[in-house]
Structure formats: structure tokens, C-alpha cells
Short mmCIF file of C-alpha atoms in Angstrom, two decimals:
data_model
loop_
_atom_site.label_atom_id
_atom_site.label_comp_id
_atom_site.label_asym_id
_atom_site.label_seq_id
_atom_site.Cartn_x
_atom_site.Cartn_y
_atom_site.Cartn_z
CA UNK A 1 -164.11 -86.04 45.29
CA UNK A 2 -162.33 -82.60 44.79
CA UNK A 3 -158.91 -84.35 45.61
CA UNK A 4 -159.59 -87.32 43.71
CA UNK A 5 -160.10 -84.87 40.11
CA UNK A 6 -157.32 -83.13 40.87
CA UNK A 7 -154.93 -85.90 41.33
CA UNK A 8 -156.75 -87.42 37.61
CA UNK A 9 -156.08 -84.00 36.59
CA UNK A 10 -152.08 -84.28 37.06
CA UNK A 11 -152.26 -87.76 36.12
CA UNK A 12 -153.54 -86.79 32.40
CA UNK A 13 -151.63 -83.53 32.20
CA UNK A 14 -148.34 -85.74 33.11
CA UNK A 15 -149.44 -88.38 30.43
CA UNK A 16 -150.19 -85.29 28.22
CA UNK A 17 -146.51 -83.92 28.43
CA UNK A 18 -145.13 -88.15 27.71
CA UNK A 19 -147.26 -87.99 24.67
CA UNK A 20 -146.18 -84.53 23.06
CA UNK A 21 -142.46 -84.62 23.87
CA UNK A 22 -141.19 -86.39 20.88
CA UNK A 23 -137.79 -87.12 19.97
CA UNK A 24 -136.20 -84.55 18.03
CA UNK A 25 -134.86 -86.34 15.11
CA UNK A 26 -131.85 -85.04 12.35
CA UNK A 27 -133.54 -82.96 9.59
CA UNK A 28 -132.83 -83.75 5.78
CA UNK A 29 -130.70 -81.92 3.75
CA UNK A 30 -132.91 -78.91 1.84
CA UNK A 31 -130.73 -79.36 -1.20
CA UNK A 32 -127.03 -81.24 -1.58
CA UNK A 33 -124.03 -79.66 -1.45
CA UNK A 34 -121.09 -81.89 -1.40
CA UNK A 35 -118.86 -78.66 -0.42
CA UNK A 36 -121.46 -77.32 2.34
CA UNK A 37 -121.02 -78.61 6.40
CA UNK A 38 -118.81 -79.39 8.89
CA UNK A 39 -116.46 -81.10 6.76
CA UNK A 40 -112.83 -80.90 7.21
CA UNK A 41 -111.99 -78.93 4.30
CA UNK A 42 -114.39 -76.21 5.73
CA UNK A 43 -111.96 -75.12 8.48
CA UNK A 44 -109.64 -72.71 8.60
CA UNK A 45 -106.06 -73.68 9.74
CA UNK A 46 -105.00 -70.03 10.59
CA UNK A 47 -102.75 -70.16 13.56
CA UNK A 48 -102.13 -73.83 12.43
CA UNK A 49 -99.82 -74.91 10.19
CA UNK A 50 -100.03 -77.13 7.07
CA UNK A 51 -96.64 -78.83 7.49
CA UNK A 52 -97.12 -80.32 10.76
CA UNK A 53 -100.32 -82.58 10.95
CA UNK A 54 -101.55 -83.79 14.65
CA UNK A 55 -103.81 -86.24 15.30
CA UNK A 56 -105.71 -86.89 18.58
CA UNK A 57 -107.87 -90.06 19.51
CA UNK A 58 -109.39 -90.28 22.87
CA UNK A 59 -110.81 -93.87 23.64
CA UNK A 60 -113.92 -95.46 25.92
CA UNK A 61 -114.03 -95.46 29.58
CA UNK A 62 -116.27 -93.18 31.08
CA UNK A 63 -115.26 -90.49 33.23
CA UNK A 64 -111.74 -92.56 33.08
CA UNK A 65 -110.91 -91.50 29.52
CA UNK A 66 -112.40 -87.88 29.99
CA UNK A 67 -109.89 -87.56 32.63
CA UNK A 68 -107.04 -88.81 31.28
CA UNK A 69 -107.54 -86.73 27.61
CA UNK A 70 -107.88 -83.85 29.54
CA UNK A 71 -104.89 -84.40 30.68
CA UNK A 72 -103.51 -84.95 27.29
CA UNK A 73 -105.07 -81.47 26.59
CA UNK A 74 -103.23 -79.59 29.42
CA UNK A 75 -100.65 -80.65 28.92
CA UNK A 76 -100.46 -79.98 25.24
CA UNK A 77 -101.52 -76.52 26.46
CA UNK A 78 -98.26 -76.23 28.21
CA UNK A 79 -95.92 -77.49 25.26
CA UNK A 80 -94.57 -74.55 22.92
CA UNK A 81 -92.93 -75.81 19.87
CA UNK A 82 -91.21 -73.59 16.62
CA UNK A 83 -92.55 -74.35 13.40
CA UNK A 84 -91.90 -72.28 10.02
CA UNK A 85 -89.59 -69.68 12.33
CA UNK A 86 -93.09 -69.22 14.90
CA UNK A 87 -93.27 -70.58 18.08
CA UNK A 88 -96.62 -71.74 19.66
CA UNK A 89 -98.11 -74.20 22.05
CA UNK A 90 -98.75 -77.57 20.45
CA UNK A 91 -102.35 -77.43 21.43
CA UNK A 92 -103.30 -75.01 18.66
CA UNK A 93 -101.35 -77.32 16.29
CA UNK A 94 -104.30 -80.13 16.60
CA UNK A 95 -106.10 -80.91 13.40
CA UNK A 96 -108.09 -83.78 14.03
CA UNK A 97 -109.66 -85.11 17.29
CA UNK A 98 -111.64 -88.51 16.62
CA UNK A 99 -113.10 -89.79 19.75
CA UNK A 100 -115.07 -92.31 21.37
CA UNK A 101 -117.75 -93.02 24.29
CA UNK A 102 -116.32 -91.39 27.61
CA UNK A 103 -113.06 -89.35 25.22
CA UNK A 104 -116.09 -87.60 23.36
CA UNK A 105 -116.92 -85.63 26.08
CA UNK A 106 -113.27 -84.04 25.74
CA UNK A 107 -113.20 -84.24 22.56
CA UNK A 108 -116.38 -82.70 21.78
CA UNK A 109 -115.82 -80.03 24.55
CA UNK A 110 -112.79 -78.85 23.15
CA UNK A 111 -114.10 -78.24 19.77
CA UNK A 112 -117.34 -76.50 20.87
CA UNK A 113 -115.15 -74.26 23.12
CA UNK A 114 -111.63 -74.53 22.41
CA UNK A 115 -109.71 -73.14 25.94
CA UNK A 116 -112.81 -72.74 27.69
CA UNK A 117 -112.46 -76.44 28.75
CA UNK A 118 -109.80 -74.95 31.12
CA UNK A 119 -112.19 -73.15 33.08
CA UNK A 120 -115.35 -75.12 33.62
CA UNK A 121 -114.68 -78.69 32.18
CA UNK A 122 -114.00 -80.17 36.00
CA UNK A 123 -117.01 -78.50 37.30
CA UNK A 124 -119.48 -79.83 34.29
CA UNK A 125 -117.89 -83.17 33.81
CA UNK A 126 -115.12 -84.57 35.45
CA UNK A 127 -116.21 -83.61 39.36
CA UNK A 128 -119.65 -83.82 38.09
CA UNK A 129 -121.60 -87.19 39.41
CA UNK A 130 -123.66 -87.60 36.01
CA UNK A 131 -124.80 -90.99 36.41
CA UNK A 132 -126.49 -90.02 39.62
CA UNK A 133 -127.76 -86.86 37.82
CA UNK A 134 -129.53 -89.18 35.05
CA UNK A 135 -130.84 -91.64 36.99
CA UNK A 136 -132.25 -89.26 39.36
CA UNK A 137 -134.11 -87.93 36.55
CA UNK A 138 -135.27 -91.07 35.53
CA UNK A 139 -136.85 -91.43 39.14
CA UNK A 140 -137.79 -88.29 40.34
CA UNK A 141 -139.19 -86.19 37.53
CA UNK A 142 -142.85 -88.13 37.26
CA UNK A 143 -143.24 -86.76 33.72
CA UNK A 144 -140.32 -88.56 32.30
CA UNK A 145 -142.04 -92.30 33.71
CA UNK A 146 -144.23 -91.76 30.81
CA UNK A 147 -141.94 -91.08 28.13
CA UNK A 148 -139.76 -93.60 29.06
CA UNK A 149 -142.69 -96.32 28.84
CA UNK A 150 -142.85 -95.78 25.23
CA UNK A 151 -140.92 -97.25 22.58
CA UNK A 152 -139.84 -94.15 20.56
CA UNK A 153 -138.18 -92.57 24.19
CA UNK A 154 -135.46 -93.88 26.25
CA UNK A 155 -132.67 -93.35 28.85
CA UNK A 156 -130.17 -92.50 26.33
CA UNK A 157 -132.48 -89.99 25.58
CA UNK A 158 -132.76 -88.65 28.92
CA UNK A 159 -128.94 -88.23 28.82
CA UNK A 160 -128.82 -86.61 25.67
CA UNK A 161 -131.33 -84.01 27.35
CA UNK A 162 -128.88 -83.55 30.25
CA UNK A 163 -125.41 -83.61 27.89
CA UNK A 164 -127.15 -80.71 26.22
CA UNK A 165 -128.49 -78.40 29.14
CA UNK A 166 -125.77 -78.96 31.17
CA UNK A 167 -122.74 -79.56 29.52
CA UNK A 168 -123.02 -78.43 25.79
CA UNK A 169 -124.94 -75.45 26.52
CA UNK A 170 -127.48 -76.85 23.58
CA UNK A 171 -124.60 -76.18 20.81
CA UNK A 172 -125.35 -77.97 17.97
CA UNK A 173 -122.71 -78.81 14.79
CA UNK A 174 -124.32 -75.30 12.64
CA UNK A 175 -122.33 -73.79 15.71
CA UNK A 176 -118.88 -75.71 14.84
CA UNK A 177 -119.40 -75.00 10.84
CA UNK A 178 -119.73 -71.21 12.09
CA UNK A 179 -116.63 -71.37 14.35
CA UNK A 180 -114.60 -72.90 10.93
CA UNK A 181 -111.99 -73.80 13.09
CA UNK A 182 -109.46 -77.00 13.80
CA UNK A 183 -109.45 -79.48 15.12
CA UNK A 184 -111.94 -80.66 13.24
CA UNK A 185 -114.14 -83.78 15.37
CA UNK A 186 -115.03 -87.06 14.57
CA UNK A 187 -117.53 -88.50 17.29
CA UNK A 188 -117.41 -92.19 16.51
CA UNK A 189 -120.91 -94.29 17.46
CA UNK A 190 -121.87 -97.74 16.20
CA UNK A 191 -124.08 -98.84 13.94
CA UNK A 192 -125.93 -101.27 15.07
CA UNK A 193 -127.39 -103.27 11.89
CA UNK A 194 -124.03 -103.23 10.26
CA UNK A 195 -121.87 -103.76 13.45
CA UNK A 196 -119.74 -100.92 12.18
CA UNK A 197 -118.68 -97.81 12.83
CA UNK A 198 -120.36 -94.48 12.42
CA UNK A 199 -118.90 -90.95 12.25
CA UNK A 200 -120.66 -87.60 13.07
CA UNK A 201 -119.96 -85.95 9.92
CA UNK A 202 -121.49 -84.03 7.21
CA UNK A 203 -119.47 -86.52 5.04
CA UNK A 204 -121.33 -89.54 7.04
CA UNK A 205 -125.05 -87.76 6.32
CA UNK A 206 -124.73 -87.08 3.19
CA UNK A 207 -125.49 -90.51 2.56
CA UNK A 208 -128.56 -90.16 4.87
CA UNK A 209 -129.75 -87.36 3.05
CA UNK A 210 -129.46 -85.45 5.85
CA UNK A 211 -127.96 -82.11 7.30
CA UNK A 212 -125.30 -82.54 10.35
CA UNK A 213 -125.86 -79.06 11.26
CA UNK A 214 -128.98 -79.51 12.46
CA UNK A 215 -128.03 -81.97 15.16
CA UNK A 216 -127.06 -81.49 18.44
CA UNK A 217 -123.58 -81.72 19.53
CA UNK A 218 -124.56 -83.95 22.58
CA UNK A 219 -126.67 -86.19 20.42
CA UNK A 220 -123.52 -87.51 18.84
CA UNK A 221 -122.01 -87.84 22.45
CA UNK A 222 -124.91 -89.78 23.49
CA UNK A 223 -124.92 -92.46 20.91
CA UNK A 224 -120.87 -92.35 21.13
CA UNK A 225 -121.46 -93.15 24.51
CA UNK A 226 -124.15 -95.23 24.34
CA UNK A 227 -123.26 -98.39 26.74
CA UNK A 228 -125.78 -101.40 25.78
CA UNK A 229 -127.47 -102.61 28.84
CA UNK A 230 -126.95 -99.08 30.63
CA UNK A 231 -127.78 -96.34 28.16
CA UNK A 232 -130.25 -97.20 25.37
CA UNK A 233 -129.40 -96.07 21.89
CA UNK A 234 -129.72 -92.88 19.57
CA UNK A 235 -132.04 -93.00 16.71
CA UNK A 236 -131.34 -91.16 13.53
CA UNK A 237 -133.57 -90.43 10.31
CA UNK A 238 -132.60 -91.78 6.98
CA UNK A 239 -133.70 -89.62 4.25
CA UNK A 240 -134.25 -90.94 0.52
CA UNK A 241 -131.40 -89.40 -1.49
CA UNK A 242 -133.35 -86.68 -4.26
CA UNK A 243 -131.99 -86.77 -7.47
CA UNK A 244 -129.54 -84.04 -7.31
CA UNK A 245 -127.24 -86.46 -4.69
CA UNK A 246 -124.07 -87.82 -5.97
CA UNK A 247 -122.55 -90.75 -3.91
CA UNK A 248 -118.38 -90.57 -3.38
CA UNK A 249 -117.06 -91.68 -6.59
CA UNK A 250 -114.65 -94.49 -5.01
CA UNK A 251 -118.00 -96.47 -3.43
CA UNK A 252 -119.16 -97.06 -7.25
CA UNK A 253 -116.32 -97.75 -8.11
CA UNK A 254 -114.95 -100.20 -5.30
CA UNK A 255 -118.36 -101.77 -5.79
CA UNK A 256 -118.47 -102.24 -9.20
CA UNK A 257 -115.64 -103.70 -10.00
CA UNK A 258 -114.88 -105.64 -7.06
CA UNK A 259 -111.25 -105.17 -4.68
CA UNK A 260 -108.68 -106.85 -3.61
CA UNK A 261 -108.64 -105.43 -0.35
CA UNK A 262 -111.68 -106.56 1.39
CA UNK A 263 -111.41 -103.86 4.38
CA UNK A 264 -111.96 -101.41 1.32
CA UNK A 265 -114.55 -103.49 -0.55
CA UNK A 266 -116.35 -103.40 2.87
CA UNK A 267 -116.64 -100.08 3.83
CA UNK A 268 -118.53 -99.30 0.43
CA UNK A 269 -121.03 -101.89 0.80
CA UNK A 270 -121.54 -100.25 4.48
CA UNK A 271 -121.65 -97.22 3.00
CA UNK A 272 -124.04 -98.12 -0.11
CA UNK A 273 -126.35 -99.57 2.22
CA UNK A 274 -127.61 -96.17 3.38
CA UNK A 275 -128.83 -94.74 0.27
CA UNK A 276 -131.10 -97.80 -0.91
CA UNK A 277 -134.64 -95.97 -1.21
CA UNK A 278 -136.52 -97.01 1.66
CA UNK A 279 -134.43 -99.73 3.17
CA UNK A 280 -133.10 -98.41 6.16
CA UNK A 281 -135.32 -95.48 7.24
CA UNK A 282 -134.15 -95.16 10.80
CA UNK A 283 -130.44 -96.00 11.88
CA UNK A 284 -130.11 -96.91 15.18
CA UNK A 285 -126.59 -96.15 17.22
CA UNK A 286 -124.86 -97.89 20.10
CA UNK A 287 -121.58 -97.36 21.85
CA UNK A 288 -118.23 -96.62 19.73
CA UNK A 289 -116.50 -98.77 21.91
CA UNK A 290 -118.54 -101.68 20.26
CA UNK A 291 -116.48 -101.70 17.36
CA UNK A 292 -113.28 -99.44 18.02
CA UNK A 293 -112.85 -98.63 21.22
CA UNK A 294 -109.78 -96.01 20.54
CA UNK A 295 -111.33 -94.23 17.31
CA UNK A 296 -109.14 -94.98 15.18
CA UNK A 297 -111.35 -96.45 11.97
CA UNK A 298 -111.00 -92.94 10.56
CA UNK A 299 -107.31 -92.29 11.03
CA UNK A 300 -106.79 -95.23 9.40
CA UNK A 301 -108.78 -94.71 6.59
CA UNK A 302 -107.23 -91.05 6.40
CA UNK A 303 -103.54 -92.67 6.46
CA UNK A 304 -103.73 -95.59 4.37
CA UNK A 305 -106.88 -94.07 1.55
CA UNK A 306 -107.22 -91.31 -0.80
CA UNK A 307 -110.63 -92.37 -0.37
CA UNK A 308 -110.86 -90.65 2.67
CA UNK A 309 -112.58 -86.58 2.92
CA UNK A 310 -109.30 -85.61 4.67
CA UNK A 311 -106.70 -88.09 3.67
CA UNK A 312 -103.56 -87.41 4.94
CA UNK A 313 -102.01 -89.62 2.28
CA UNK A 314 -103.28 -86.96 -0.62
CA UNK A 315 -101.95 -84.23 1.95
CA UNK A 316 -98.58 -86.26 1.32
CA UNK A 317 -98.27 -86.92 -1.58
CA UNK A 318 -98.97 -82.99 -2.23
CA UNK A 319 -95.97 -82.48 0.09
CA UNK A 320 -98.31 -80.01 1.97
CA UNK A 321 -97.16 -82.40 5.32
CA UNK A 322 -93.82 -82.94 6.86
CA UNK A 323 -94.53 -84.04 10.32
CA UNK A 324 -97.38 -86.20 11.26
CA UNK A 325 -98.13 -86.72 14.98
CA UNK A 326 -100.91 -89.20 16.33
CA UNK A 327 -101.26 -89.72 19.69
CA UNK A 328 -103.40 -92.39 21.01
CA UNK A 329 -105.39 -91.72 24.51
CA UNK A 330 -106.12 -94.98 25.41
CA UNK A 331 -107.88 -95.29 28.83
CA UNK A 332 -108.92 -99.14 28.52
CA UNK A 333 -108.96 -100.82 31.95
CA UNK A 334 -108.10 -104.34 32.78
CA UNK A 335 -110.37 -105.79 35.73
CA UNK A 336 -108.10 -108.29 37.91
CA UNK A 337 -109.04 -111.78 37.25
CA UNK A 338 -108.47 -114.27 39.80
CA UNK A 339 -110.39 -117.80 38.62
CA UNK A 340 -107.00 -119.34 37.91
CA UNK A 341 -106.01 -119.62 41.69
CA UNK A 342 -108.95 -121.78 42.73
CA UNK A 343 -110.89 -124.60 40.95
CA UNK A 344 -114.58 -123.17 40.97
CA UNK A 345 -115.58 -122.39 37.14
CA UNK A 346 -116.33 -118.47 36.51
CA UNK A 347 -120.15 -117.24 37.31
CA UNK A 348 -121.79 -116.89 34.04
CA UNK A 349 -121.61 -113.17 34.59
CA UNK A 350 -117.90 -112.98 34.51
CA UNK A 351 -118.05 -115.54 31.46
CA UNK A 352 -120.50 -113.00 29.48
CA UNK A 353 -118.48 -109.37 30.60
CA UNK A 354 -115.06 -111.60 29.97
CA UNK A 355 -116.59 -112.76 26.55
CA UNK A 356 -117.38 -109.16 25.36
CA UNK A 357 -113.88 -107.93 26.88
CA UNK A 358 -112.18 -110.33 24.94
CA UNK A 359 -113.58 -109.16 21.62
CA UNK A 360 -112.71 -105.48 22.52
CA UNK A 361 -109.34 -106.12 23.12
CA UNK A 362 -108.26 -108.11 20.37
CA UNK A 363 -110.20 -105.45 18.09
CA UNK A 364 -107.87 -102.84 20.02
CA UNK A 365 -104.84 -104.62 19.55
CA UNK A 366 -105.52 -104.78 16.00
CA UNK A 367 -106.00 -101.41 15.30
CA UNK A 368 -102.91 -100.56 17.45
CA UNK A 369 -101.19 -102.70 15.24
CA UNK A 370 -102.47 -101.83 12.01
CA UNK A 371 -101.06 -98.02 13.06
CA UNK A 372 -98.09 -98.63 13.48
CA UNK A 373 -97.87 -100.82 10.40
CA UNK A 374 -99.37 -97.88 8.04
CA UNK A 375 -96.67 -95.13 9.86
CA UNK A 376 -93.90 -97.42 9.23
CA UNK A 377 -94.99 -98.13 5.45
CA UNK A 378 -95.36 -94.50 5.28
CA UNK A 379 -92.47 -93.33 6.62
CA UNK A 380 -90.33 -95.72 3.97
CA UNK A 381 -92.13 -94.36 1.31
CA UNK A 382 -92.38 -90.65 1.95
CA UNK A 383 -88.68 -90.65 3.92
CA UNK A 384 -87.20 -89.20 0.79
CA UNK A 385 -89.40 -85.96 0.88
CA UNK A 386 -88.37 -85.56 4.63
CA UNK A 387 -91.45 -86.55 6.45
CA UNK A 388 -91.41 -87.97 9.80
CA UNK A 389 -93.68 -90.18 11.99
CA UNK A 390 -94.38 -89.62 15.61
CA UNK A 391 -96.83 -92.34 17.34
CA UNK A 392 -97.43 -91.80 20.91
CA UNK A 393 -99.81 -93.83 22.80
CA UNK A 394 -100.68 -92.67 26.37
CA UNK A 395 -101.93 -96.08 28.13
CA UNK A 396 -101.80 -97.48 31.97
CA UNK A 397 -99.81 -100.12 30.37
CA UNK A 398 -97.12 -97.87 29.83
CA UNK A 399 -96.58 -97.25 32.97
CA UNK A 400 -93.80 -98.56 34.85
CA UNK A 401 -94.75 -99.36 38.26
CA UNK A 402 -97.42 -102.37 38.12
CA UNK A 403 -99.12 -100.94 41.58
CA UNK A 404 -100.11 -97.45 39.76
CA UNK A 405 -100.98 -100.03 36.61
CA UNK A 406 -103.90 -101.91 39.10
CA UNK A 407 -104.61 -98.60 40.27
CA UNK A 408 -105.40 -97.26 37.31
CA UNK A 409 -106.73 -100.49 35.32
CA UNK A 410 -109.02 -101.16 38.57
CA UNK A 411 -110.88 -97.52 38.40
CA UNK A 412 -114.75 -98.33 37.01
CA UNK A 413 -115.81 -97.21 33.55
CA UNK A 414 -118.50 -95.01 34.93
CA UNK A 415 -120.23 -91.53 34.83
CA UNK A 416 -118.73 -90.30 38.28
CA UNK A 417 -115.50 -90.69 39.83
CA UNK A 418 -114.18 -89.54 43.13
CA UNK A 419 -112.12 -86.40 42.62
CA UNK A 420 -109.25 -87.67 43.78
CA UNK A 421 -109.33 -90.35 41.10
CA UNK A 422 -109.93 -87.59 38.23
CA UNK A 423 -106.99 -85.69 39.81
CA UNK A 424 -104.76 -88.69 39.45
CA UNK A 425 -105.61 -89.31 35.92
CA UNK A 426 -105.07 -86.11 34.99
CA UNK A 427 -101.79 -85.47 36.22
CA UNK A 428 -100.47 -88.97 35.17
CA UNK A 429 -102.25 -88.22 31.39
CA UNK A 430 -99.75 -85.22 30.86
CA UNK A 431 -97.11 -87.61 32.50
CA UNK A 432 -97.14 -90.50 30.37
CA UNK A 433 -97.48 -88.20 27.41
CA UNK A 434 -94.30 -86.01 28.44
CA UNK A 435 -92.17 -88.72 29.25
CA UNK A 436 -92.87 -90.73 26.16
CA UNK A 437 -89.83 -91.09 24.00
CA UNK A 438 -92.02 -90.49 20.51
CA UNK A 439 -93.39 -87.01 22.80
CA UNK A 440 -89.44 -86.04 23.71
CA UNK A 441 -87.92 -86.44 20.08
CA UNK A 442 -90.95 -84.46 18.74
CA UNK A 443 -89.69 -81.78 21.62
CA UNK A 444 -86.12 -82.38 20.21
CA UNK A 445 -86.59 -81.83 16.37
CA UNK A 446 -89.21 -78.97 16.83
CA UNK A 447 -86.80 -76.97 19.41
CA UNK A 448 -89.79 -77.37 21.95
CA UNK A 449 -90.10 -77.14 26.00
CA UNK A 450 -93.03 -78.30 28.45
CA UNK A 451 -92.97 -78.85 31.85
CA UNK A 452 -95.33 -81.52 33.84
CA UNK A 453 -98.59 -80.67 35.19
CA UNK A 454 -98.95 -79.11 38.22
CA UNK A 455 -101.65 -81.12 40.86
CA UNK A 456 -104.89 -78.63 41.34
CA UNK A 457 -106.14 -80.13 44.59
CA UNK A 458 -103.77 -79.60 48.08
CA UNK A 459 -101.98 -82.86 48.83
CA UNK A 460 -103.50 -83.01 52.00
CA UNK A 461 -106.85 -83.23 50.34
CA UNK A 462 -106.15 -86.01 47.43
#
């Protein structure tokens, strides 16, 4: 009898702690302040100079694209370049870092901790299984069978919980505002309803009435790298607008009259749809991948739109920017497909995952293309005033040996790699960036130097 109360006991205490865990949700703004939050503008670019503008995206892929933007990282760490008469590494030159799914753990890193990620980023990411780490949680810890049987708690939850404890040390954005230092990060998620995507910024909750700083920094990781099917979703609280908010000017006006340009016209009906009183209350967040798998929405709204909170057209056109370098860190993988040597049809799994990879891709080779389209325009038109262009992308498919390509295409998008993998895509993310011609004339006009990476493990051991 005295066994059979206690084990009741546990039962209700572990229901108990299901029931009063709630998720902690984004709080509203107290008052508006257009000027207020981690918005670009709010960062200081001491150290960093105005005419030379560098923009980093780090794509999808799990522990695949963490490894290889690392490597991107070091081995801008190790790159000094002379601007305005003062030489310094081309790491502290980064103003922007917009990233997605498994790049946001980079991304995100660095910004929290700037060269910290030196140190400890292997040991609390990279070499770190995670998946194994969540799922363990998910079966182990008895408390957490109850929270996950409700609606209003999930695994992507659970992650969030672990991103936070053990990798983000529970920083949340108040901490980046206080830092007030570049780069500044975008952490790009999906929104679900609109099939579009969504940026943690104060700029992006303003129009949910609510206050960035209050969220933590591996919240926006989790919904960035929110895989459907694997990691459930992030759920955010809408907030009606009070009466002192004032929408961006350019959404009224876009809307009001109509635009030629339907991208334009489109991303102010997104945006309007977030401040109808009571219409969306909750916004719920997948995957950035969904939508743009190499976070580059923003960069090209910065590029080609005054409209943008940190548009690098207004920088140029106040000839405050002379050199503008985007590199793209795109760690997409391309499974082998072999149902072309045989007559049996495809399984209806491979039709579904082939089905979804075809939409990603052609959205990725869009983007890629709109880039270099926008650069090019730009470069005619601002050529007079002496700016310059330099578009890097840092992909498997630039590699020339098609072996190390199905290596490298073949590695999993997954939470846990062997070390020997992560090794390898560090060392050839500093490589393909190095050798890159776009990387070497940048090297050439600035009067720069870098030398490869250097491996970390023994060769014996790799």
C-alpha cells in the first residue's frame, strides 16, 4: 500500500511539473520606440570601418553548415587587410551576418561572443552529438513525457531548452543591444501561415508589438532551425499595436497605391498582416530553409531597397560605402540519385524528400541569381563613385575534384557529425574561401595576406 502511494505520489508531482512549466513566450513592447532595440543602426562600428561593407550568410544543413561557416570564420580570423592607412583582420570588418537553420548556430555564436567561438565552439557544437542529447531528453527525463503530451509544448521546445543551457549560456538579444556591436544578426525562420520568411529583429517585432530583447537568443535558433517532421515549431505572441505605433512608412505606401514590382507589393501585405487587431495572435515558425535556404531575403532587400532598416543602397548613394563584400556559405548537399540506371519507379519516400528538394533548390538558384544580378546593376550604376563588388560563394560545387564533391554533398544534414567529418569541413571552408578568385582580388586591392587553415586533429587520427 505504502509503495503503491508513493509511486501515485511521483506520478502527480511529475504531472504537476508538465502542467506548471509553460512556454515562455516574447513579451510586448511597454511603449514604442522606433529608435530603441537591436536594430542595426544601434551598433557601433568602432574598429570597423564605414567604407568597406561585408556581408556574411551562412545557409541550412545541420552540423554541415555550422562546420563549414566556422570555417569561413577562421579563416577570416587569419586574413589582415589595410583599409583607411590601418591594417586589421577581415573578421572585425563583418557588418552583417544573416543566417539560417544549422549556419545560425555560427552565426548566432559569433555575435553573442565574438572570438570566444575560437575556444569552446567545437566542444559545445560541432563535436557535440546534440541530436542524441535531445532525444535523450525526450526519453529519459519522465517529467518532460508530460509536457510533451500537450499541445502548447513540444520537441522544438525541448531543444530550445538545451540551445540555451548549453550552448547560449541563456543570453538573450537585451544582451546583444548591450554589447552594441557588429556584426549585427539576422536569424532567418519561416512563417508558417504566410510561407515567408521571418527575421529576428527588433525591426520584425515591432510589428508584433513586441520587444526582441526579451527573447532568448536560442529561441530564434530553434525556430531557424526548426526541421518539419523532426523538430516541431516555435510559437511567438502577437501583440495588438497601442496607439502610439507607427507602421514603416513604405508599407502604406506600397499598399496604398499599388506597385509595379510585385516582390515589393508582397512583402507589405506580409508585413501588414501582423498588425490587424486580433487576427493573428500567435505566429507560428518553421525552418528558414523552408523558404531561403542561404538567408539571403534580407540582403536582397538591403541591396536592391531603401525600404530596408539597413539598406546598403541608402549607404551608397550617401557614398559612406566603397567596397561591398558578400560571401555566401552555402552548405546545401546533393544526395546521389540512382533511379535512372534501373527501371523500378522511385519509393514514394524518395518521390516526397525529392519533391521538397526540388523546390529548395530552384528557390536557391534563384536567389543566387537574383545576387548577382543586383551586384552587377549596382556596380554599373555606382562604378563612377569608385565602388566595387566582391561576391564569393563558398559551395561543394565549387570544388574541383568530383570525389571530395560526393564526399561532401553525401554528409547527412544532422545534429551530430563524426569529428573527422567537422574537421574536413572546416579546413576545406577556409579553402574554398581563400582560393576563390572574388576572395584573392579582394586580397589584391586591399594589400591583404592570409594563409590556409591549419588541421587541429593529428593526421593519424582524422
Amino acid at each position: 500500500m505504502t509503495k503503491r502511494l508513493s509511486f501515485s505520489c511521483v506520478a502527480v508531482a511529475l504531472f504537476t511539473v508538465g502542467c506548471v512549466t509553460p512556454v515562455e513566450f516574447n513579451a510586448p513592447l511597454s511603449r514604442f520606440d522606433p529608435t530603441g532595440g537591436y536594430r542595426f543602426k544601434n551598433l557601433h562600428s568602432e574598429g570597423n570601418s564605414d567604407e568597406l561593407f561585408v556581408i556574411l550568410t551562412f545557409s541550412g544543413g545541420g552540423t554541415r553548415a555550422a562546420a563549414l561557416s566556422y570555417g569561413v570564420l577562421e579563416q577570416l580570423k587569419g586574413t589582415t587587410v589595410n583599409v583607411g592607412g590601418v591594417e586589421r583582420r577581415l573578421l572585425d570588418e563583418v557588418d552583417v551576418i544573416s543566417t539560417v537553420s544549422g549556419g545560425s548556430f555560427t552565426g548566432a555564436y559569433y555575435a553573442a561572443f565574438g572570438d570566444r567561438i575560437f575556444e569552446d565552439f567545437h566542444e559545445k557544437v560541432l563535436n557535440k552529438p546534440i541530436r542524441s542529447a535531445i532525444v535523450n531528453r525526450v526519453l529519459f527525463l519522465p517529467h518532460n513525457w508530460f509536457r510533451l503530451g500537450s499541445a502548447k509544448f513540444d520537441v522544438g521546445d525541448l531543444a530550445e531548452r538545451y540551445y540555451a543551457k548549453h550552448i547560449f549560456d541563456e543570453m538573450r538579444f537585451q544582451g546583444l543591444v548591450t554589447a552594441g556591436r557588429r556584426p549585427f544578426l539576422i536569424v532567418n525562420a519561416t512563417d508558417m501561415t504566410l510561407t515567408a520568411p521571418f527575421e529576428f529583429t527588433q525591426d520584425q517585432f515591432d510589428l508584433l508589438y513586441s520587444d526582441l530583447g526579451s527573447v532568448p537568443v536560442s529561441k530564434a535558433v530553434a525556430a531557424s532551425a526548426a526541421l518539419p517532421c523532426v523538430l516541431a515549431g516555435i510559437v511567438l505572441r502577437n501583440y495588438d499595436c497601442r496607439p502610439d505605433f507607427t507602421a514603416p512608412g513604405w508599407i502604406a505606401a506600397v499598399l496604398q497605391r499599388g506597385d509595379s514590382d510585385l516582390r515589393r507589393w508582397e512583402k507589405a501585405r506580409q508585413a501588414e498582416s501582423y498588425t490587424r487587431p486580433g487576427e493573428r495572435p500567435y505566429i507560428h515558425l518553421l525552418d528558414g530553409g523552408l523558404v531561403d535556404n542561404l538567408g539571403l531575403e534580407p540582403v536582397l532587400c538591403s541591396l536592391d531597397s531603401e525600404d530596408s532598416p539597413w539598406s546598403v543602397r541608402n549607404m551608397l548613394l550617401e557614398k559612406r560605402v566603397k567596397k561591398v563584400v558578400i560571401i555566401v556559405v552555402n552548405a546545401g548537399n546533393k544526395s546521389q540519385r540512382l533511379w535512372d540506371k534501373g527501371v523500378d519507379r522511385p519509393t514514394v519516400a524518395e518521390m516526397f524528400i525529392t519533391s521538397i528538394q526540388a523546390m529548395q533548390d530552384s528557390k536557391t538558384f534563384e536567389l543566387r541569381a537574383r545576387l548577382n544580378e543586383v551586384c552587377g546593376q549596382l556596380q554599373k550604376e555606382f562604378a563612377p563613385d569608385g565602388v566595387k563588388f566582391y561576391v564569393t560563394e563558398v559551395s561543394f560545387d565549387r570544388m574541383a575534384s568530383m570525389s571530395a564533391q560526393r564526399y561532401f554533398h553525401g554528409l547527412p544534414t544532422d545534429l551530430q557529425l563524426p569529428k573527422k567529418a567537422v574537421e574536413d569541413l572546416r579546413l576545406v571552408g577556409g579553402r574554398l574561401l581563400l582560393e576563390s578568385e572574388e576572395y584573392q582580388e579582394l586580397l589584391r586591392d586591399l594589400g591583404g595576406s592570409a594563409a590556409p587553415l591549419e588541421p587541429k586533429m593529428p593526421r593519424e587520427r582524422r
